[in-house]
Coordinates of C-alpha atoms and ligand atoms in Angstrom, one line a residue:
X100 CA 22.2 -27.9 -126.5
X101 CA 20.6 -31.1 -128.5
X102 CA 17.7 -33.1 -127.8
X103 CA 19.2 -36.2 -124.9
X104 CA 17.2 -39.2 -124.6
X105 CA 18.5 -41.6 -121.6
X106 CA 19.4 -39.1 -119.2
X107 CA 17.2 -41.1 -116.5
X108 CA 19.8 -44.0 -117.1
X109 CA 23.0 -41.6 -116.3
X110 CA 24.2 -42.5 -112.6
X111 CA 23.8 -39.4 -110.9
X112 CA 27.3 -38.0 -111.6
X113 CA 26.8 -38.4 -115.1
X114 CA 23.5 -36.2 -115.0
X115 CA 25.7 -33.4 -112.6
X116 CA 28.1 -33.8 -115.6
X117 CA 25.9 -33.3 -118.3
X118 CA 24.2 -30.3 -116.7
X119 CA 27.9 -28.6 -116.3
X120 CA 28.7 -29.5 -119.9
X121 CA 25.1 -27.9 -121.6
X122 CA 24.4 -25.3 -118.7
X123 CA 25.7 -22.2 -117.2
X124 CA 26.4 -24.3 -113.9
X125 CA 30.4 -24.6 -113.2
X126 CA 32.2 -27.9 -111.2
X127 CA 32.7 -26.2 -108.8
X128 CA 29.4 -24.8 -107.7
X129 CA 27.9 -28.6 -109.0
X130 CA 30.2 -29.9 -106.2
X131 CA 27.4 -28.5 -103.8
X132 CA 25.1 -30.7 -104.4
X133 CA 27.2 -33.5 -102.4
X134 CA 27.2 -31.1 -99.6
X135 CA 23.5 -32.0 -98.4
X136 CA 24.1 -35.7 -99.0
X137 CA 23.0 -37.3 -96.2
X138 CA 25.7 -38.4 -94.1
X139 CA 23.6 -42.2 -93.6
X140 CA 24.4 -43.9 -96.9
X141 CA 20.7 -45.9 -96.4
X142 CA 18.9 -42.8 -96.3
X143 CA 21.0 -40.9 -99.4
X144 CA 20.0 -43.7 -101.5
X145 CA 16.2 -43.3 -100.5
X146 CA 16.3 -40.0 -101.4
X147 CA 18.0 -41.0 -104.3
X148 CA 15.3 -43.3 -105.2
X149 CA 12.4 -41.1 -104.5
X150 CA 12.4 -39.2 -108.2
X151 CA 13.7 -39.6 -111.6
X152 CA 17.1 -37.9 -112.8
X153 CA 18.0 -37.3 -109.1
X154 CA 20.8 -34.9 -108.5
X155 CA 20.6 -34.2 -105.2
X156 CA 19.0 -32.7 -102.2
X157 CA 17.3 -29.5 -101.9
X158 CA 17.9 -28.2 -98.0
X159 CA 15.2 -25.6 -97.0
X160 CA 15.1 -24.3 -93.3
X161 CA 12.2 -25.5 -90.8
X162 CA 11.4 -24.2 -87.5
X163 CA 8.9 -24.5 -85.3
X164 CA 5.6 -22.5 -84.0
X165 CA 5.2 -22.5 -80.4
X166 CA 2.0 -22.3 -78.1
X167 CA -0.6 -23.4 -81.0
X168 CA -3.5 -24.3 -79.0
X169 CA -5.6 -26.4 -80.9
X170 CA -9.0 -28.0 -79.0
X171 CA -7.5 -27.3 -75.8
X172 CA -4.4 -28.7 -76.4
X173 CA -0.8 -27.1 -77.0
X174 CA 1.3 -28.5 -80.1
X175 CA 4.4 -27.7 -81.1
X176 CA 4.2 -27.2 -84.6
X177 CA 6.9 -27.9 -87.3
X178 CA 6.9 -25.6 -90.4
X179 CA 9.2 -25.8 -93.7
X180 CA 9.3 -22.7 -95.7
X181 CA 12.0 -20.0 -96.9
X182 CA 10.4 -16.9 -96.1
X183 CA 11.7 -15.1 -93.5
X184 CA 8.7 -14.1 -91.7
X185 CA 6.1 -16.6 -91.8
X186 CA 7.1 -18.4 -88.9
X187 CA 7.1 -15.2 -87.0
X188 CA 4.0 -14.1 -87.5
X189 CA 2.3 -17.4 -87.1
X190 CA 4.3 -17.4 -83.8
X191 CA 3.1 -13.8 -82.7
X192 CA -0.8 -15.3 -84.0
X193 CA -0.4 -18.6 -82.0
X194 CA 0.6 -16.9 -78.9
X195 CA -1.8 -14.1 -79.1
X196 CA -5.0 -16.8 -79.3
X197 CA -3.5 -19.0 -76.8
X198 CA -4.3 -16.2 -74.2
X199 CA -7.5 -16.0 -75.9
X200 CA -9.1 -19.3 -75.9
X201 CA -6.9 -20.9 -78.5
X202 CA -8.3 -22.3 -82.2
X203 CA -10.9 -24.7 -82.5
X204 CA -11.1 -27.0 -84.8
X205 CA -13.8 -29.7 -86.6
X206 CA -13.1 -32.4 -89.0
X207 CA -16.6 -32.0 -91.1
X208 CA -15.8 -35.3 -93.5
X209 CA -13.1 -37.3 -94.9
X210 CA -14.6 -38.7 -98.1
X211 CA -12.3 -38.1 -101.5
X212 CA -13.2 -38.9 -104.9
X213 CA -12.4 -39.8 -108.2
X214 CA -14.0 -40.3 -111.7
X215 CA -14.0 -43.0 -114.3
X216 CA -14.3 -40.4 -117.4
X217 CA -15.5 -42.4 -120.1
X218 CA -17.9 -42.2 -123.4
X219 CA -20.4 -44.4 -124.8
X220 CA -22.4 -44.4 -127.6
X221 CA -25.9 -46.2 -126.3
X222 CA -29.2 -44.8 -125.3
X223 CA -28.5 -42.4 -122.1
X224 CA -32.3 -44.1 -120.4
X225 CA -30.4 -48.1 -120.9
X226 CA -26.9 -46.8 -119.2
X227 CA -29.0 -45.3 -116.7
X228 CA -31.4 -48.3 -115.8
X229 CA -28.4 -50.6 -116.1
X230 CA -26.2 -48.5 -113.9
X231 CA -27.7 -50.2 -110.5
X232 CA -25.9 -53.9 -111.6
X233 CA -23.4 -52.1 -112.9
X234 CA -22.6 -50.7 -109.7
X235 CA -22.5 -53.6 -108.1
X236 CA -20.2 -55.4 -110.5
X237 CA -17.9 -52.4 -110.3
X238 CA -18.2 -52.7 -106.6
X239 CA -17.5 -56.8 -107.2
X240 CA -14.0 -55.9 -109.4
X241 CA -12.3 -53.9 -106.3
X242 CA -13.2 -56.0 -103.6
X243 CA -9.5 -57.8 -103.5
X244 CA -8.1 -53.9 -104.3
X245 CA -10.3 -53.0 -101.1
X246 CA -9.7 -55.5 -98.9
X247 CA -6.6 -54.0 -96.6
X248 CA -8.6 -50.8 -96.7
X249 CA -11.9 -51.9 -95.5
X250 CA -10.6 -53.9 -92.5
X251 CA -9.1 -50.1 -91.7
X252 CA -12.3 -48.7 -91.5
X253 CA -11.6 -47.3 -95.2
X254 CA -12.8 -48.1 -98.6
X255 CA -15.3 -47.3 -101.2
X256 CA -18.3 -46.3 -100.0
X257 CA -20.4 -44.8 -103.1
X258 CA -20.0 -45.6 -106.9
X259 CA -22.2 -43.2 -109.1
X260 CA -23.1 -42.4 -112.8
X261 CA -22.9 -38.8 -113.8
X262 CA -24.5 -38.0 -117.7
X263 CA -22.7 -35.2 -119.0
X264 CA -23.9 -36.0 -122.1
X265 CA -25.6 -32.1 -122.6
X266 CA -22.1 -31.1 -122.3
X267 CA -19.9 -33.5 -124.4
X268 CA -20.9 -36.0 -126.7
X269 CA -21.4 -39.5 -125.1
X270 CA -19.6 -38.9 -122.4
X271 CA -20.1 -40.3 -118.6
X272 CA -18.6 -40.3 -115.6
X273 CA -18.2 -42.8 -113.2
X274 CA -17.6 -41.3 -109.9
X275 CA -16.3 -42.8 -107.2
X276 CA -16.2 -42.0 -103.4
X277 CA -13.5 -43.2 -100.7
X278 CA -12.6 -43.0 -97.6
X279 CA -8.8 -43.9 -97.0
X280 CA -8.4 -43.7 -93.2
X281 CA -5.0 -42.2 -92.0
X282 CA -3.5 -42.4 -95.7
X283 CA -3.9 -39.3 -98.3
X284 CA -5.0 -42.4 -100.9
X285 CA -3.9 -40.8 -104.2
X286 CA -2.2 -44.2 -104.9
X287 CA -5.4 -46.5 -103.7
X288 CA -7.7 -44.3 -105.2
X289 CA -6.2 -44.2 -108.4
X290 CA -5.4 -48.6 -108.4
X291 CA -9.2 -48.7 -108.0
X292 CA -10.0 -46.0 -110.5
X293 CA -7.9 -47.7 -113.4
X294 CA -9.7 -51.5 -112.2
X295 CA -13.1 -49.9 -112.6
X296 CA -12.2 -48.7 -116.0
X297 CA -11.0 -52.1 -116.9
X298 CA -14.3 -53.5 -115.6
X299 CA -16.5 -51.3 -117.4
X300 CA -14.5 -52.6 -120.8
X301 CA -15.8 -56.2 -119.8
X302 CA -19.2 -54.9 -119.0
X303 CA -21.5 -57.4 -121.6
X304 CA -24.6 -54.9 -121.6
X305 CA -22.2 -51.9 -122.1
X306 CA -20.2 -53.1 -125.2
X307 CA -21.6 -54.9 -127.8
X308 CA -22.0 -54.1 -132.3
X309 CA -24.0 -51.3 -131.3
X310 CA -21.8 -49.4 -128.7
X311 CA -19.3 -49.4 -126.8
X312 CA -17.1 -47.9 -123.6
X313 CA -14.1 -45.5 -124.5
X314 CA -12.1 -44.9 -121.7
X315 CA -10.8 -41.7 -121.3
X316 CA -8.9 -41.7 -118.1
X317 CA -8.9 -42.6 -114.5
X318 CA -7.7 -40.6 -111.6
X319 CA -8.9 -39.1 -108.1
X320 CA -10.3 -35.4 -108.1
X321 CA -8.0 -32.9 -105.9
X322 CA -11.1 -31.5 -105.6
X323 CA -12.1 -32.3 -101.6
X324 CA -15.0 -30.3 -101.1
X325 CA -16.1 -33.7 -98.6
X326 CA -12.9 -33.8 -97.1
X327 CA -13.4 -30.7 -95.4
X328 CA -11.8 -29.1 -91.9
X329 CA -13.2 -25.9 -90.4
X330 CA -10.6 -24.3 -88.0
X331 CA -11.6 -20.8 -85.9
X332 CA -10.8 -18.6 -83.2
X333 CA -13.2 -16.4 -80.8
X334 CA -13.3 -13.8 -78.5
X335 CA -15.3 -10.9 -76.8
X336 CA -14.5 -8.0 -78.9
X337 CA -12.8 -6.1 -76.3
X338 CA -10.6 -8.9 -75.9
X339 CA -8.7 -8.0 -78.8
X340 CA -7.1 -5.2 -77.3
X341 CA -3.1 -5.8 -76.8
X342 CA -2.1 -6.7 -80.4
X343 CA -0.8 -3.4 -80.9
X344 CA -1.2 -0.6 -79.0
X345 CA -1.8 2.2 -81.9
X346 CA -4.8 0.6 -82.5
X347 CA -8.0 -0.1 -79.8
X348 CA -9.3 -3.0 -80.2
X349 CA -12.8 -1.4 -81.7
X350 CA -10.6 0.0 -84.5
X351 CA -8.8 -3.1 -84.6
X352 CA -11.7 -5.0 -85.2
X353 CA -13.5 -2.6 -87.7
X354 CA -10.5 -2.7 -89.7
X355 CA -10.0 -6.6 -89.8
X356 CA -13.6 -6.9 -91.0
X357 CA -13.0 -4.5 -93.2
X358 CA -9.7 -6.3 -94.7
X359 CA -11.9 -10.1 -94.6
X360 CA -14.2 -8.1 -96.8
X361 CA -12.0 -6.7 -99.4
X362 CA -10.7 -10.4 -100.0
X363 CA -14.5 -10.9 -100.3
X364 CA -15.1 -8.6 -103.5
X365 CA -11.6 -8.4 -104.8
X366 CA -10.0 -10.8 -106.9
X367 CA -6.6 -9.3 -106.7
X368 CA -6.7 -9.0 -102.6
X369 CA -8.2 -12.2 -102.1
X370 CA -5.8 -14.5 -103.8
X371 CA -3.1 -12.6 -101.5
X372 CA -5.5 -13.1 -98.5
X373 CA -5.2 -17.1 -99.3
X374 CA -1.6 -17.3 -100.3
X375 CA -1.4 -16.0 -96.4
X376 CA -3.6 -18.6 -95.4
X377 CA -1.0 -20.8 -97.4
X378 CA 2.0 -19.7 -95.9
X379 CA 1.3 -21.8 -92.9
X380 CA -0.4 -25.1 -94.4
X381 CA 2.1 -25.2 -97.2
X382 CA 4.6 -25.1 -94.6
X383 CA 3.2 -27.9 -92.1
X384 CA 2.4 -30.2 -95.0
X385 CA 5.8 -30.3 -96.1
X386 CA 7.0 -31.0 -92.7
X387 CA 4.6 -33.6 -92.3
X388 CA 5.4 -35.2 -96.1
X389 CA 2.2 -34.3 -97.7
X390 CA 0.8 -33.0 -101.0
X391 CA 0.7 -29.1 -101.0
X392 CA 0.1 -28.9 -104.9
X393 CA -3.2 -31.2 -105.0
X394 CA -4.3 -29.1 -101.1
X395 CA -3.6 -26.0 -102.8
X396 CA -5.6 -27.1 -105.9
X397 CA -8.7 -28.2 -104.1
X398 CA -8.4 -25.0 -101.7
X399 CA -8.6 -22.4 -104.8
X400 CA -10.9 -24.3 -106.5
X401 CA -13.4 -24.5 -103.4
X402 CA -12.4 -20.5 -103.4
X403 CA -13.9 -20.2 -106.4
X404 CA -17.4 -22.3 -106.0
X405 CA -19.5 -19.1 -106.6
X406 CA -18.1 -18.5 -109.8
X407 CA -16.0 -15.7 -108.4
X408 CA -12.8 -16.0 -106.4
X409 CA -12.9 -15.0 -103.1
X410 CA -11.2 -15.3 -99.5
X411 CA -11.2 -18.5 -97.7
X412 CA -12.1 -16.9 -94.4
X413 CA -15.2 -15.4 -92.8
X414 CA -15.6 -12.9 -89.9
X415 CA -18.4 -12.6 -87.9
X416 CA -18.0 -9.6 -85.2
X417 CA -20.8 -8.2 -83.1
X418 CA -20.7 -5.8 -80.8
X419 CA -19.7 -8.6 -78.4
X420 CA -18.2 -11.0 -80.3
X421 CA -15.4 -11.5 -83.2
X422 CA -15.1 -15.3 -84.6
X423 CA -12.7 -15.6 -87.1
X424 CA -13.1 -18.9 -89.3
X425 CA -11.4 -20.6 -91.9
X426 CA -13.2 -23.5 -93.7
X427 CA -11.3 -25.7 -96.6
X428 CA -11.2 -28.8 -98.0
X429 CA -8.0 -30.5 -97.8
X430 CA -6.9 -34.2 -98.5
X431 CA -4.1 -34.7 -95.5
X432 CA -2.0 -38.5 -94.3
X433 CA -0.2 -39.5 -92.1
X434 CA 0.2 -42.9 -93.0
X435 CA 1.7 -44.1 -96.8
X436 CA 3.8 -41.6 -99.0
X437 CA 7.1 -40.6 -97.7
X438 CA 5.7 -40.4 -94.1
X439 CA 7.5 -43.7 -93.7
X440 CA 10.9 -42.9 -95.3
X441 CA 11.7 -39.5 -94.8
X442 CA 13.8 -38.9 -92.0
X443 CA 13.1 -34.9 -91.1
X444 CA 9.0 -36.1 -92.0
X445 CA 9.0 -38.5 -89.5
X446 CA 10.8 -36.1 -86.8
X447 CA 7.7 -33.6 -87.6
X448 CA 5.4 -36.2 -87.1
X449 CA 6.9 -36.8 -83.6
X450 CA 7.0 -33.0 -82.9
X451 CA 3.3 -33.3 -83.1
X452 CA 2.8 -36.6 -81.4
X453 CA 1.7 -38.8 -83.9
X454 CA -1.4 -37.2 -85.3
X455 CA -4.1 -39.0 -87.4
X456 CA -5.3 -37.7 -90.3
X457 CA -8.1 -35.7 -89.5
X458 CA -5.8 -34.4 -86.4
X459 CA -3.3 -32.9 -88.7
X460 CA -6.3 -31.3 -91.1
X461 CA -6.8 -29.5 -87.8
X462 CA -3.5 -28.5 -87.1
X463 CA -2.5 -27.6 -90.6
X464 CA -6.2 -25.3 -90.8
X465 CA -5.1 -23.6 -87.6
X466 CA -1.7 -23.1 -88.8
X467 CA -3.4 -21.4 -91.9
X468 CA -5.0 -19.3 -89.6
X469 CA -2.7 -18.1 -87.5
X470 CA -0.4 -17.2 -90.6
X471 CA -3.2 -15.5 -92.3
X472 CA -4.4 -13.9 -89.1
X473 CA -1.0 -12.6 -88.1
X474 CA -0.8 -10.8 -91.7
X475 CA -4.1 -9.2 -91.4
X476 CA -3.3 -8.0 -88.0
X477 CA 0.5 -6.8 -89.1
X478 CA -0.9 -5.5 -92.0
X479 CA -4.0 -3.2 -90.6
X480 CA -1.5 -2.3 -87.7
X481 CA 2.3 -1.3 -88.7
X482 CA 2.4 -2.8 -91.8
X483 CA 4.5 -5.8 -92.6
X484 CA 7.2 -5.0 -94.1
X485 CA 9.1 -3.9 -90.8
X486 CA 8.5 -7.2 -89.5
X487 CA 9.3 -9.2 -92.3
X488 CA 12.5 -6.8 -93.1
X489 CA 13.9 -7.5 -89.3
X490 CA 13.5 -11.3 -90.4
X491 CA 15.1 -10.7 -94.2
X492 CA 17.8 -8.6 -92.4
X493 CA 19.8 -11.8 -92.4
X494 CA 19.6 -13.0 -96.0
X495 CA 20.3 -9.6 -97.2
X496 CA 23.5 -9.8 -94.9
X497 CA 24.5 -13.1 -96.1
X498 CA 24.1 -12.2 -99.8
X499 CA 26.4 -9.3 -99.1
X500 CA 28.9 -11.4 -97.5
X501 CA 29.2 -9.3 -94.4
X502 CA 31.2 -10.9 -91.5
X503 CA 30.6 -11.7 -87.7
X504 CA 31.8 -8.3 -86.3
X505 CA 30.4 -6.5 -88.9
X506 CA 27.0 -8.0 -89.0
X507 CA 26.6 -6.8 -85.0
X508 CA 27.2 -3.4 -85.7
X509 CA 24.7 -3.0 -89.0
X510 CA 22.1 -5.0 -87.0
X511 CA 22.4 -2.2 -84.2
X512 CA 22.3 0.7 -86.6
X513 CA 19.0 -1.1 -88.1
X514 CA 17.4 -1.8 -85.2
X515 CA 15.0 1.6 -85.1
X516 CA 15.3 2.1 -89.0
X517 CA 13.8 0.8 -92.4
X518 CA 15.4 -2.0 -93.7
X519 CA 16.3 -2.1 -97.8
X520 CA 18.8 -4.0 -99.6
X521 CA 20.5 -0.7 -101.0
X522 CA 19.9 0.9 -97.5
X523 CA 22.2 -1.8 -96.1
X524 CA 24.7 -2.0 -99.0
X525 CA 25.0 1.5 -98.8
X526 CA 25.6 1.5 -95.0
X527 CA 27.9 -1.4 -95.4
X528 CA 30.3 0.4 -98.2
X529 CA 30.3 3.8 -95.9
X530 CA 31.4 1.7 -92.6
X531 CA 34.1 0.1 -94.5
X532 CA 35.8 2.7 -95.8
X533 CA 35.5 4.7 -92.5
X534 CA 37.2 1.8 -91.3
X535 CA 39.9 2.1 -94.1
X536 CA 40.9 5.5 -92.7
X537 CA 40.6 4.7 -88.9
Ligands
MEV42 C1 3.2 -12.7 -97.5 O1 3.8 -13.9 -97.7 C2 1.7 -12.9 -97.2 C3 0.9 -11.7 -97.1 O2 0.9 -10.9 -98.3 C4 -0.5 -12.2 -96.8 C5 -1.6 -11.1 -96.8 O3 -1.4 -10.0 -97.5 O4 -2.6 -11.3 -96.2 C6 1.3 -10.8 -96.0

């Protein structure tokens, strides 16, 4: 296939076309991209609209978690996500705490930031004892940017200079703090960002013969650590008897410490440890429209503060007491984006009855909890593979194109046995040619 410049300006069946003609896609199987065209013709062309070289929409199952108590009170909670068991185990996690207290959950800031990355060849001392004016015309240029924000309790609240001149050559940083009430701010943040660069350009006492300011770039930081949510659970030790019934609780407890730990000092446990931990805020922030790539970002980043990646969770047990914590920074709105246009977005945001910003930090940490939680607890106990096989039972069943009648009886045989993709082909092939002879 050649180089194609102007595929953006093909109409959409041109682009289906053109991937048929240069790819191993057939027309017939491109035909199923009209399938998940919404049936509204208003909404299909605001997904349409939403990305460049559109060709269609992408459906991907959501379901709900029941009985999340959250501060006291019970949500509903929509998840998005294709694996099979991560809405069961949250589930099993959600219903277990709510008998136990429930999560709890603090909002401990919602400041975000971006930098103004810049060089300049003066004297570090002048920038430095100009930077208070400076600030202050910086502060001047966004005012008209700001003014919707600020009158919603938003805006920019601290304007900095940061030498990192020992690291690179001239270079400076203007950094920039925000708060963007309910919205995530990525756009706002970065409008005032680009108008502060322009504004340092004008600057008289910062370019001149002698030097000059060389923007680099402008953008917001995904990294949060201000906009920050702690989310935990708690309860007398002996209290944690009844997950499973192999284990006492003592042993139950020992061995979740011990498992907290091992993310701890292990590189190779603790990004699995967080990846659990994401299987449930990946899943609420795309039902709620928001930005798993930059939470995600800031979350592994944070993970790594030490110099050394570890888990985002901390146990503390006694002999009384287990509290089971997760603290993270995450960047979360529920105003702005696609919160506004997408119609399965706003349903989610119903399902949880209109939460704020900081609201759906907490709901999103406890969801991270409860997946990571119910993982540990599968995982120390019987292990999750039966759990998760029981739930991949189905796509393993569909992929072998088994029908109503038959999938009843293989579900049966299953019930008490370990689930494998050869296991059930092979159980499949043997009960249809019995049924051949019969
Ligand atoms: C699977 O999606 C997530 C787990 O691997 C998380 C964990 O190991 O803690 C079960």
């Amino acid at each position: 296939m050649g180089f194609i410049s102007g595929f953006s300006k093909f109409n959409r069946s041109q682009r289906i076309d053109f991937i048929v003609q240069n790819t191993a896609l057939n027309g017939s199987e491109a035909h199923d991209f009209d399938d998940y065209d919404s049936p509204d013709g208003n909404q299909q062309r605001i997904y349409s609209e939403m990305i460049e070289n559109y060709v269609g929409n992408f459906p991907v199952p959501m379901g709900v978690v029941t009985n999340m108590l959250i501060n006291g009170e019970t949500y509903i909670v929509p998840f998005v996500t294709e694996e099979s068991s991560v809405i069961a185990a949250a589930s099993k996690a959600a219903k277990f705490w709510a008998k136990r207290g429930g999560f709890k959950a603090t909002v401990l800031g919602v400041i975000k930031k971006g930098q103004v990355h810049f060089t300049w060849n003066g004297k570090q001392q002048l920038i430095k004892e100009l930077f208070p004016v400076i600030r202050e015309k910086l502060f001047e240029a966004t005012q008209a940017l700001t003014e919707k924000m600020r009158q919603r309790g938003g805006g920019i609240t601290a304007i900095h200079l940061i030498d990192k001149t020992q690291e690179l050559p001239d270079y400076y940083q203007v950094d920039v703090s925000f708060e963007t009430a309910d919205a995530m701010g990525a756009n706002f943040i970065n409008s005032c960002l680009e108008k502060i660069s322009f504004a340092l350009q004008d600057i008289s006492e910062l370019n001149s013969d002698e030097c000059r300011v060389e923007i680099i770039m402008a953008i917001l930081s995904n990294y949060t650590p201000e906009c920050f949510v702690r989310c935990w659970v708690e309860c007398p030790v002996e209290k944690l008897e009844g997950w499973n019934k192999a284990l006492s609780y003592k042993s139950f407890a020992t061995k979740f410490k011990q498992s907290v730990d091992i993310a701890n000092i292990d590189v190779s446990r603790a990004a699995t440890h967080n990846k659990g931990i994401f299987n449930g805020i990946d899943a609420v922030l795309l039902a709620t429209g928001n930005d798993w790539r930059a939470t995600s970002a800031s979350a592994h980043a944070y993970a790594s503060r030490n110099g050394k990646y570890t888990g985002l969770t901390t146990l503390t047990l006694t002999e009384k007491s287990f509290i089971y914590e997760l603290e993270l920074p995450m960047a979360l709105g529920t105003v702005g984006g696609i919160t506004g246009i997408h119609p399965t977005v706003k349903n989610s945001l119903a399902i949880l009855k209109y939460p704020d910003a900081r609201k759906l930090m907490m709901i999103a940490a406890a969801s991270g909890l409860a997946s990571n939680f119910g993982a540990i607890a599968s995982l120390i106990t019987t292990g999750i593979q039966a759990g998760h096989m029981k739930m991949h039972l189905s796509n393993i069943l569909n992929q072998l194109n088994i029908n109503f009648l038959e999938s009843d009886i293989v579900r049966n045989y299953f019930s008490d046995k370990a689930i494998s993709y050869n296991a059930v082909e092979e159980f499949i092939q043997k009960m249809r040619k019995k049924n051949e002879f019969t």
